[in-house]
XYZ file of C-alpha atoms in Angstrom:
614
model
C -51.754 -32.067 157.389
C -51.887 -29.295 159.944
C -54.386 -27.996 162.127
C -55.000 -24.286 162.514
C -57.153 -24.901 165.347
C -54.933 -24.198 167.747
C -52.450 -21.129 168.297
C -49.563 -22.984 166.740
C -48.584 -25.488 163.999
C -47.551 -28.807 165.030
C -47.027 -32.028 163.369
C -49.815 -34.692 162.911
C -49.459 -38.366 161.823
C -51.584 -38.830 158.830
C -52.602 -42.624 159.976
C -54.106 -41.426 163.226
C -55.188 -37.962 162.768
C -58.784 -37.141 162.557
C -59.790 -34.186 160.417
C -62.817 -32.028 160.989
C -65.480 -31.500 158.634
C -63.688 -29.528 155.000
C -63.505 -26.109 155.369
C -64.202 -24.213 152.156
C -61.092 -22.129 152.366
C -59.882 -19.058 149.405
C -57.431 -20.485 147.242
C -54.733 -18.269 148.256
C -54.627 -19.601 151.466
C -54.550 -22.763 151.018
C -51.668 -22.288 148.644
C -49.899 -20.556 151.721
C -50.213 -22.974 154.532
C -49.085 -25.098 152.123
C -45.895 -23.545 151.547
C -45.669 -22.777 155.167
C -45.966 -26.527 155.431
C -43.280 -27.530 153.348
C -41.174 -25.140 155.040
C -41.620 -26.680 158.482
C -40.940 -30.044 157.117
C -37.583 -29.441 156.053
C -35.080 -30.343 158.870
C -33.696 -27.429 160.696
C -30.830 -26.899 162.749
C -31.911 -26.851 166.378
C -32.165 -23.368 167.629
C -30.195 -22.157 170.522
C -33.212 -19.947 171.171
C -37.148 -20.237 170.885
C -38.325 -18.880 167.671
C -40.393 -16.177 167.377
C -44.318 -16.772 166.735
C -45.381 -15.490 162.999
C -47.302 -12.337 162.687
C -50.585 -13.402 160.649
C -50.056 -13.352 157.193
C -52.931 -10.734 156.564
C -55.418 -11.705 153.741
C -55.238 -10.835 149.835
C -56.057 -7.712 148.893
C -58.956 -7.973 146.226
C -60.048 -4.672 144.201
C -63.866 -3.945 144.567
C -65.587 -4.548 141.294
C -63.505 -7.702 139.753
C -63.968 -10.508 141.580
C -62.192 -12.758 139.154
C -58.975 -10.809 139.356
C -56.657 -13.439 141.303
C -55.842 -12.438 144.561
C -52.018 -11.424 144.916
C -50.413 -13.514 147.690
C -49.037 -12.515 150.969
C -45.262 -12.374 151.688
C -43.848 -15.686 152.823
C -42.156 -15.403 155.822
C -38.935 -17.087 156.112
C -38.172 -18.700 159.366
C -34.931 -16.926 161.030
C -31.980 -19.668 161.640
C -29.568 -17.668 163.396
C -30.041 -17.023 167.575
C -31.314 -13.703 168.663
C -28.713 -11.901 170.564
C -28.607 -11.499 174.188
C -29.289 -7.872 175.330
C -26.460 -5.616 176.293
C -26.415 -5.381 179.770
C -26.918 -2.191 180.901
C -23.279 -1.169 182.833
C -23.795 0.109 186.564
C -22.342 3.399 187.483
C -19.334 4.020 189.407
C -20.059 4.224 192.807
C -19.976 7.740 194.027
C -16.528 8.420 196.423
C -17.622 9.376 199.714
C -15.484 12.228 200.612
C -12.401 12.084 203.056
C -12.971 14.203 205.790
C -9.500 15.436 207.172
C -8.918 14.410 210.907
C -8.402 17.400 213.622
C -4.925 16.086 214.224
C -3.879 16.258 210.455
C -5.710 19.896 210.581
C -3.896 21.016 213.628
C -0.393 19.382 211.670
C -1.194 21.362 208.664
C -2.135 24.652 210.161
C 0.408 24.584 213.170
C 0.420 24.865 217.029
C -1.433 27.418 218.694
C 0.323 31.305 219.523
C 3.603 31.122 221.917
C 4.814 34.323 223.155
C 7.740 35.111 220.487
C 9.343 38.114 221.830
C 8.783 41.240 224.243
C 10.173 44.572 224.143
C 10.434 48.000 225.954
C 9.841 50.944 224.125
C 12.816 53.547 223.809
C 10.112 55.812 226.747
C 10.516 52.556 228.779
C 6.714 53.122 229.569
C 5.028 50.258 227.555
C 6.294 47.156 225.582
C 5.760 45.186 223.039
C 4.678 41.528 222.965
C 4.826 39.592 219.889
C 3.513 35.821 218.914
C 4.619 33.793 216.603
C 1.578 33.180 214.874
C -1.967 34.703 214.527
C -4.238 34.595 216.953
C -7.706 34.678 217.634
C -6.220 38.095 219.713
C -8.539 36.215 222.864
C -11.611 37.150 221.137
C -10.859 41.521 221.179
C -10.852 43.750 219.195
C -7.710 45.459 218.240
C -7.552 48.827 219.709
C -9.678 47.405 223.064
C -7.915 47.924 226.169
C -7.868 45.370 228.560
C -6.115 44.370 232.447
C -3.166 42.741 231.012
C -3.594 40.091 233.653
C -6.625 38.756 231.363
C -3.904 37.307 229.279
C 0.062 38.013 230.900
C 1.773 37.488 233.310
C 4.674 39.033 234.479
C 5.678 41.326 237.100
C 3.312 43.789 238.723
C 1.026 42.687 235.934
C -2.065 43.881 238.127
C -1.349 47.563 237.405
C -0.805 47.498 233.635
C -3.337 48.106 231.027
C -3.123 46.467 227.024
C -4.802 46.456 223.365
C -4.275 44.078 220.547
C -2.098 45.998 217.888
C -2.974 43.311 215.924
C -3.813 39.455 215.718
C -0.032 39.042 216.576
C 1.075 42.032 218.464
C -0.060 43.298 221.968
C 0.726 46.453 223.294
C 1.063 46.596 227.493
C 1.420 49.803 229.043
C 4.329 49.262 231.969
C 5.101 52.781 233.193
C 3.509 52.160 236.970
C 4.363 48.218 236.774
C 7.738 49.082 238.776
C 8.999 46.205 239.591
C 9.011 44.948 236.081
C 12.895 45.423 233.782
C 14.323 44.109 231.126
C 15.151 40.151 231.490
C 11.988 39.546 233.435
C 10.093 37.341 231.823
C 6.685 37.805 230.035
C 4.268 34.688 230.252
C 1.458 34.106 227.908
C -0.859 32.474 230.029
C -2.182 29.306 229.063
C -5.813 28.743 227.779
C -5.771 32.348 226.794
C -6.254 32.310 223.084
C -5.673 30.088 219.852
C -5.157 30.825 216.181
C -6.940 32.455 213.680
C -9.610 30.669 211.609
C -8.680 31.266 208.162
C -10.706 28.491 207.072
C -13.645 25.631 207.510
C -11.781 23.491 210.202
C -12.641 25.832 213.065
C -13.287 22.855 215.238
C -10.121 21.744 215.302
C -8.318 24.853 216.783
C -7.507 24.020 220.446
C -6.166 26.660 223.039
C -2.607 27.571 223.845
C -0.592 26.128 226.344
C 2.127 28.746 228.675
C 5.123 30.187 226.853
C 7.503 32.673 228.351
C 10.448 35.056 227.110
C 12.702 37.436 228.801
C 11.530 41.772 228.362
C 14.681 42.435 225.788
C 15.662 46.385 226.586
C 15.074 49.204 223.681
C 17.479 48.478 220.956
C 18.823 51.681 220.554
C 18.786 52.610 224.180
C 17.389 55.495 224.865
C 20.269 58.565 226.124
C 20.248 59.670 229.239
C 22.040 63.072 229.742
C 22.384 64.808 233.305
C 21.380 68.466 233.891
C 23.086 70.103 236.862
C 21.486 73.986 237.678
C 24.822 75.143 239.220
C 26.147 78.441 239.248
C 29.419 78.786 237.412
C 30.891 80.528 240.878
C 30.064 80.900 244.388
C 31.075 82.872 247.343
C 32.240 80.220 249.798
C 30.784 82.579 252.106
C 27.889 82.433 251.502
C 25.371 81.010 253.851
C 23.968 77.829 253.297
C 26.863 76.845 251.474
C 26.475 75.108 247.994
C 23.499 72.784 246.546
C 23.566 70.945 242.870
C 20.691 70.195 241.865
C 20.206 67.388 238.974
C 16.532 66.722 239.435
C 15.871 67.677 235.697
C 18.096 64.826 234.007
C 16.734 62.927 231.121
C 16.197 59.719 230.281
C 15.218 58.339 233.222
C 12.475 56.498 231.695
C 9.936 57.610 234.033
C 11.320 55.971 237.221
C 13.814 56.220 239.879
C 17.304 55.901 238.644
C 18.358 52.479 238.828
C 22.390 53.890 239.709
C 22.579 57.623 241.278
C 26.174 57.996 242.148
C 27.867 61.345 242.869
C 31.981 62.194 243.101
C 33.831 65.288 244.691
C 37.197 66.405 243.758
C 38.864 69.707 243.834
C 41.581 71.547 241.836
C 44.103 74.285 242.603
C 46.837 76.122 241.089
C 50.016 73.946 241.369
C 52.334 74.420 244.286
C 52.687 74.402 247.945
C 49.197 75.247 250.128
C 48.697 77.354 252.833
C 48.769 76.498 256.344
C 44.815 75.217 255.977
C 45.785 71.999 253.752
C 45.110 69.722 256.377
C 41.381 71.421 256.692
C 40.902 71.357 253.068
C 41.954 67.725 252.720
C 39.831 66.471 255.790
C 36.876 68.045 254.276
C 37.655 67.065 250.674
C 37.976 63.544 251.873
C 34.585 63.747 254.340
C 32.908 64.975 251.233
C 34.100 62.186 249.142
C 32.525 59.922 251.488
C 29.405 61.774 251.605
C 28.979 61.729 247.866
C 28.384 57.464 248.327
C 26.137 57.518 250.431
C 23.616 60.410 248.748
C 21.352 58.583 246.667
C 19.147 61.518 246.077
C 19.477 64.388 242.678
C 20.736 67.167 245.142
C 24.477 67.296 246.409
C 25.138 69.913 249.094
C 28.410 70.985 250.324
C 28.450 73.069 253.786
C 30.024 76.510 253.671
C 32.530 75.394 256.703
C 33.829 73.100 253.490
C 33.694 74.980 251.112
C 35.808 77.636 253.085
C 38.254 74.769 254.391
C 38.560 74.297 250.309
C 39.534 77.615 249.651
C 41.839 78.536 252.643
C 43.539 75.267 251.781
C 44.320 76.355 248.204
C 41.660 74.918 246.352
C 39.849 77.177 243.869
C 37.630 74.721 241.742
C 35.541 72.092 243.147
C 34.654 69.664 240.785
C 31.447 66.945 240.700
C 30.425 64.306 238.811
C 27.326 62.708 237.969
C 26.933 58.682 237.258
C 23.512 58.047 235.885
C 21.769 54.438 234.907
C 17.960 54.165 234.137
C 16.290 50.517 234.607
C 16.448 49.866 230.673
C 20.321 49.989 231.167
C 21.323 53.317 229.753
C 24.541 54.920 231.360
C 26.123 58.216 231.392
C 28.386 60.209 233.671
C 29.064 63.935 233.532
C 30.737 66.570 235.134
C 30.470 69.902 236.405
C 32.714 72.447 237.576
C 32.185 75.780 239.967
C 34.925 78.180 240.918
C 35.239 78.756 244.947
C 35.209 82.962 245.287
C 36.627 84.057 248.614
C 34.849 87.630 247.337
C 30.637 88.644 248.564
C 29.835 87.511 245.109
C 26.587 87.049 243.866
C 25.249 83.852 242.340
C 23.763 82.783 239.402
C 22.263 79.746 237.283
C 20.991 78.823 234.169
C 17.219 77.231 234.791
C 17.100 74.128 232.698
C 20.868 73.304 232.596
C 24.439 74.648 230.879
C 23.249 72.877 228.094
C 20.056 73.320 225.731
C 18.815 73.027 221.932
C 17.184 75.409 219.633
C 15.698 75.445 216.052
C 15.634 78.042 213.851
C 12.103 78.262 213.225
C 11.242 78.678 216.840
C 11.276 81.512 219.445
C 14.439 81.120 222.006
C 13.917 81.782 225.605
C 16.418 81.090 228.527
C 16.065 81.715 231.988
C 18.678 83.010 234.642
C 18.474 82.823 237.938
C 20.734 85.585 240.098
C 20.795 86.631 243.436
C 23.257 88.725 245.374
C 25.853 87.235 248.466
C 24.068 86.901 251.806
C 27.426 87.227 253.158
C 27.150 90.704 254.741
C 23.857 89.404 256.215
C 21.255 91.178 253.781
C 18.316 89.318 253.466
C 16.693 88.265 250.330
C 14.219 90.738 249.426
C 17.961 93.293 249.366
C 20.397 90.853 247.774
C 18.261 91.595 244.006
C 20.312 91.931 240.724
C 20.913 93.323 237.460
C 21.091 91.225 234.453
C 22.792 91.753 231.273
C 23.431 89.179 228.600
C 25.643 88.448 225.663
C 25.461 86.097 223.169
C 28.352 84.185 221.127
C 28.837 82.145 217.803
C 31.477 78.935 217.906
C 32.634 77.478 215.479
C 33.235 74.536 217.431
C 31.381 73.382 220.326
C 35.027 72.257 221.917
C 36.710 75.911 220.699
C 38.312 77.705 223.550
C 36.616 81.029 224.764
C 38.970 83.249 223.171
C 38.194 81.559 220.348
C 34.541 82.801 220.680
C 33.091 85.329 218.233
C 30.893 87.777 220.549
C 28.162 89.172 218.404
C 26.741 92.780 218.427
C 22.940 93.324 220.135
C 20.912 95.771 218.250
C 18.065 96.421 215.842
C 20.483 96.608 212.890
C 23.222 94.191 214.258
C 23.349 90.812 214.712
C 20.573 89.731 217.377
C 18.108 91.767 219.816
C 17.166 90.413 222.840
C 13.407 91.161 222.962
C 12.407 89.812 226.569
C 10.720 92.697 228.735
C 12.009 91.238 231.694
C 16.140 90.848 231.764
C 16.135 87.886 233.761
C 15.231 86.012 230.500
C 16.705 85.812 227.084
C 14.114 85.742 224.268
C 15.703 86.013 220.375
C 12.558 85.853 217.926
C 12.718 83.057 215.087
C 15.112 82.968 212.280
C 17.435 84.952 214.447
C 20.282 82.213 214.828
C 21.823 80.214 212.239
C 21.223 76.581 211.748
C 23.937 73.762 212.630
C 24.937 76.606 214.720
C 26.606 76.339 218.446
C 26.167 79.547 220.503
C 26.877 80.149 223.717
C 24.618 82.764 225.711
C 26.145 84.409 228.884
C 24.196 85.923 231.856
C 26.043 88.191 234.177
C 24.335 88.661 237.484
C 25.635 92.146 238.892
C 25.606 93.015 243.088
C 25.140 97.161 242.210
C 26.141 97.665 246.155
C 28.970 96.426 245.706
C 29.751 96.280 241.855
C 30.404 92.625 242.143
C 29.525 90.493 238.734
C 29.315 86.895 238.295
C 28.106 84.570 234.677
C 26.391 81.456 233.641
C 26.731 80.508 230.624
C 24.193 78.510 228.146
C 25.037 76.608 225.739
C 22.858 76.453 222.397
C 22.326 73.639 219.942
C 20.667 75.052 217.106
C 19.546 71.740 214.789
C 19.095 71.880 211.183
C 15.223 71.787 210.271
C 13.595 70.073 207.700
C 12.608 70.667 204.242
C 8.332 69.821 204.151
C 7.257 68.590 200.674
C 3.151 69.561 200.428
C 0.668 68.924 197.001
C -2.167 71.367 197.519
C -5.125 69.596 196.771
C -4.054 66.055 198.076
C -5.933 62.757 196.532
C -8.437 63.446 194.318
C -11.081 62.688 191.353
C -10.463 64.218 188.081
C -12.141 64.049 184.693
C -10.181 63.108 181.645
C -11.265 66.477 179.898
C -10.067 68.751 182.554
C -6.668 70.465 183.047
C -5.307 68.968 186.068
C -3.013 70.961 187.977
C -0.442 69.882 190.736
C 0.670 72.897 193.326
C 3.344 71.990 195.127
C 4.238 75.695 195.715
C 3.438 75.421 199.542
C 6.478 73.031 200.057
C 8.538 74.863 202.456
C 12.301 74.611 204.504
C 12.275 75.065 208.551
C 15.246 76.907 208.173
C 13.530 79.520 206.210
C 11.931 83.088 207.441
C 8.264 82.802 205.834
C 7.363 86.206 206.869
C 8.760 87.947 203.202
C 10.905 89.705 204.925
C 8.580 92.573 206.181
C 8.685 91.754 209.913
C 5.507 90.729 210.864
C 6.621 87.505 212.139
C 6.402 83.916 211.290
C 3.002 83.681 209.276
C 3.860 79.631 208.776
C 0.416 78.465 209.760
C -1.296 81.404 207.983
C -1.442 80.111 204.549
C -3.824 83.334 203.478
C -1.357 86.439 204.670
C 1.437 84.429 203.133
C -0.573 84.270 199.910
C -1.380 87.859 199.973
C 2.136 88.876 200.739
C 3.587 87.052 197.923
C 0.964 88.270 195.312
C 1.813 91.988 196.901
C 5.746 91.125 196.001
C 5.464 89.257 193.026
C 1.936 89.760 191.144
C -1.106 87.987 191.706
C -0.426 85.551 188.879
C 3.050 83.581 189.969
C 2.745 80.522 191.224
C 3.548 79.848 195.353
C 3.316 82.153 198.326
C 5.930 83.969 200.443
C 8.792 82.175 202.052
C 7.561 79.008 200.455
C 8.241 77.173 197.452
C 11.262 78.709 195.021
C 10.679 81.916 197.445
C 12.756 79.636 199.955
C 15.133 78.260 197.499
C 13.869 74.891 196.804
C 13.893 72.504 193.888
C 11.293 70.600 192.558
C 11.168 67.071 190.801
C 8.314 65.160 189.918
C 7.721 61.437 188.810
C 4.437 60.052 187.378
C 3.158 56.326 187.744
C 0.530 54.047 186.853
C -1.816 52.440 189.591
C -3.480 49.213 189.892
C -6.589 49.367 191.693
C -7.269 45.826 193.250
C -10.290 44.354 194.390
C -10.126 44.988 198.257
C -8.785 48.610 197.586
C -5.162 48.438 197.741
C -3.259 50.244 195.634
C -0.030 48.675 193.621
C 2.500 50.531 191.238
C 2.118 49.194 187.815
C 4.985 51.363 185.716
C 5.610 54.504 184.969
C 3.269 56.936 183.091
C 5.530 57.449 180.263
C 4.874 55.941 176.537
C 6.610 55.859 173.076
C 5.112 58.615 171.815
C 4.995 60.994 175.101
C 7.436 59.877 177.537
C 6.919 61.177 181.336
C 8.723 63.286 182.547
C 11.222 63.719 179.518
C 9.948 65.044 175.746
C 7.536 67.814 176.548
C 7.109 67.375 179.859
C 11.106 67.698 180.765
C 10.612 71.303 181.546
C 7.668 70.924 183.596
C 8.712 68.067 185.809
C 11.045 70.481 187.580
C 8.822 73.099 188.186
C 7.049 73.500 191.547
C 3.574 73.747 189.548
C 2.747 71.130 187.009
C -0.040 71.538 184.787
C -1.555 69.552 181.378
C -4.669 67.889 180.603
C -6.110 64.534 181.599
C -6.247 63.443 178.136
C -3.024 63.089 177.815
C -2.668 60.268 180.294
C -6.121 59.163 179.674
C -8.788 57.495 181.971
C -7.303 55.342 185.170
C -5.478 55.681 188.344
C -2.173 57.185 189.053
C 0.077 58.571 190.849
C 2.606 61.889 191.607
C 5.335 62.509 193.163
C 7.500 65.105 193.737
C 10.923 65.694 195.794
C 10.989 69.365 197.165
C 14.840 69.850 198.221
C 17.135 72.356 199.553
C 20.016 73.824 197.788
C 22.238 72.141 201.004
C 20.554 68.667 199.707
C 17.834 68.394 202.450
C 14.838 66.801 200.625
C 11.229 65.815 201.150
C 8.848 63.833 199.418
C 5.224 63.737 198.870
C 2.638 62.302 196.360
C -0.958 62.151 195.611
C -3.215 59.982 193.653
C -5.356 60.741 191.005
């Protein structure tokens, strides 16, 4: 029997058990307990797992209005034998890394030591140098451009009067032209503490300061030349009182200091032969001049007229110095100089600036003589004045003899005209002289009293100028629709007269009256402007190319503007590439960046280049 008092079946002995009072129960459910019954007395295996309590079996459903219909019975339910599984545990997430941090010593192993002074170098002026590092700094701090006492952050000699800027996070610039003491193989000294290297990324922290590093100034590399200039006259009355000073004051390449080796030496020359009865004179004060030329340290020689006189009654009739020069950055050169000895009143004369100067075409020549007659008869200055008169010649080699010389013609329809107003001077406008040329000019200082001449002569370097590409216009914005037109008309050659021709001088700078004076000889419609462009004989090419545009602004050739179908500059444009105006529409090329180019050059093969973007 079983008991439904309480919340669960469980077995009853049938000898012991007491019943309660019958229960009138439906039939259905007495049929199901039962069942239910018999089901629990069949052995079962033993569960592994406590079986789950039975929903209640919910009661027949009976439909209203036939109460005799029998009632349909409930689903048995059938006990379940097998376990219930275990739940899945749930698995537990990977623990989370916690991220390495890198130590400051691997940092400062990755990203290097801190700047060392790599190199320093003079500048071919010998007034500044150069410092370099050999990696990028922090530049202490500055700004690039800043100056600063280089003593902030160098060291080297007479530091305390130079001045420097950051060029740039691994250059500094140091301004050495009063720091006198300091020459090459001196060393430069980064000084310690001074600065460390750039931060380029999140690991600031870890940069530490730099410790002392030093390297020897290196000199220019070229040197820079150094070339005495002696105003001597070619001749000189040994007479004459006062006797005989060189003066070499104007030399270049000093560097802006005192030469670091000024050394003067005397000879003097003489027909071959026996000498007069004043050799022993002339040799005694050959010899005491000799020895006075090491021991003047100065840019002035003098010679006394007593010696001078000695040398000439002794035979001698050309005294001869030389000139040993050495600036501090270790340029050397030595040159000589030689003056005839006159026993005649005549008078003397020098070129201002030196026997030897340069020219260019393009620019107006002036040289400057200096003449005055012999004080040998005791005038004094203000009655020893002179006339002037000057020639000019073309060599064809700067080493050709005189006779060799070709004298050209003065005059308004000749060869050159010497416009100076004053005859001391020698003035020859632009584009008179030829360049690569070599003349020589000659000044001959005349004593009218007593029709005595002397001459200095200048000799005249004419370079070869240069051809100057120009695109009018320069960079610019264009739309695709528009004609674009490139102008490089305005390109011009050094060595060309820009003035058409009509003698009103050299109009370079005056773009306009050029202009004008081309339309006036060519029509308003052709393309440049006097003495410019073709007008000077130049050549044009052009090239085209493609430009990539990147983010921070910096422009990078991508290929050439040609394509299969319109290739650049051949095809079409072949004839227009080697014209000095070039002219098509934008569409053609389409929207984007490029660039052109073009080579103005001379018909002797001097060239230029220019471009612009568009």
């Amino acid at each position: 029997g079983l008991c439904w008092a309480e919340s669960k079946p469980r077995r009853l002995d049938a000898a012991t058990a007491t019943f309660p009072a019958p229960m009138r129960l439906p039939h259905a459910v007495l049929l199901a307990a039962m069942q239910l019954g018999a089901a629990v007395a069949q052995p079962t295996a033993q569960p592994t797992t406590p079986r789950p309590t039975p929903k209640p079996t919910p009661g027949p459903s009976v439909t209203p209005g036939n109460p005799t219909a029998m009632p349909v019975p409930a689903p048995t339910l059938k006990p379940t034998l097998a376990p219930y599984p275990l739940p899945t545990p749930r698995p537990s997430a990977a623990p989370m890394p916690v991220p390495t941090i890198e130590s400051c010593e691997m940092v400062r192993l990755r990203t290097g030591p801190p700047p060392n002074v790599y190199s320093a170098r003079f500048a071919s002026t010998g007034a500044s140098i150069l410092v370099d590092l050999d990696a990028a700094s922090d530049q202490a701090g500055m700004l690039a451009g800043e100056y600063f006492p280089c003593a902030e952050l160098l060291d080297f000699a007479d530091v305390d009067t130079a001045e420097c800027f950051w060029v740039s996070a691994t250059q500094i610039y140091a301004e050495v032209n009063k720091a006198l003491d300091f020459v090459p193989g001196e060393n430069v000294t980064l000084r310690a503490n001074t600065t460390m290297l750039a931060c380029d990324d999140d690991r600031c922290e870890c940069r530490v300061r730099n410790t002392a590093s030093s390297v020897p100034a290196d000199p220019p590399d070229p040197l820079p030349d150094v070339e005495p200039v002696f105003q001597v006259p070619d001749s000189i009355a040994v007479c004459e009182e006062g006797g005989l000073a060189v003066e070499a004051s104007q030399s270049i390449g000093s560097g802006g200091r005192e030469w670091k080796q000024l050394v003067w030496s005397v000879n003097a020359t003489g027909p071959p032969g026996p000498k007069v009865n004043g050799t022993a004179n002339a040799t005694f004060a050959l010899l005491y001049m000799q020895y006075r030329a090491t021991t003047v340290l100065s840019s002035e020689f003098t010679a006394e007229t007593t010696e001078l006189q000695a040398l000439a009654n002794g035979g001698f009739d050309t005294l001869v110095l030389s000139l040993a020069l050495e600036n501090f950055l270790g340029s050397t050169k030595t040159e000589s100089v030689e003056m005839k000895l006159s026993t005649k009143s005549i008078p003397s004369v020098l070129i201002v600036g030196g026997a030897n100067q340069v020219a260019k075409v393009g620019n107006a020549l002036t040289v400057e003589a200096s003449g005055l007659a012999s004080g040998c008869d005791g005038r004094s200055k203000a009655q020893r004045a002179v006339d002037y008169a000057w020639n000019l010649y073309r060599l064809d080699g700067v080493d050709d003899p005189e006779e060799d010389w070709t004298q050209l013609a003065e005059g308004a329809s000749a060869d050159f005209v010497n416009v100076a107003a004053n005859k001391r001077y020698f003035q020859l406008d632009p584009f008179s002289l030829d360049s690569g040329t070599t003349y020589v000019a000659r000044a001959e200082a005349t004593d009218t009293k007593y029709d005595l001449s002397n001459t200095a002569d200048v000799y005249l370097a004419v370079g070869v100028g240069s051809v100057v590409a120009a695109i009018e216009g320069g960079d610019r914005v264009v739309s695709v629709q528009d004609e674009l037109q490139l102008d490089a008309s305005s390109s011009f050659d050094e060595d060309i007269n820009p003035d058409c021709g009509d003698g009103a001088g050299d109009w370079r700078a005056n773009f306009g009256r050029r202009r004008l004076a081309h339309n006036d000889q060519h029509g308003a419609g052709a393309t440049g402007d006097c003495g410019t462009g073709d007008d000077a004989g130049l050549s044009f090419s052009w090239i085209c190319e493609e430009l990539e545009v990147r983010d921070d602004g910096e422009k990078q050739v991508n290929g050439s503007c040609a394509t299969d179908t319109e290739p650049f500059p051949t095809g079409v444009w072949a004839l227009k590439s080697v014209e000095q105006r070039l002219i098509f529409l934008g569409t053609w090329l389409g929207t984007g960046n490029y660039r052109f180019t073009v080579t103005a050059a001379s018909a002797d093969a001097r060239n230029s280049t220019t471009s612009v973007d568009i």
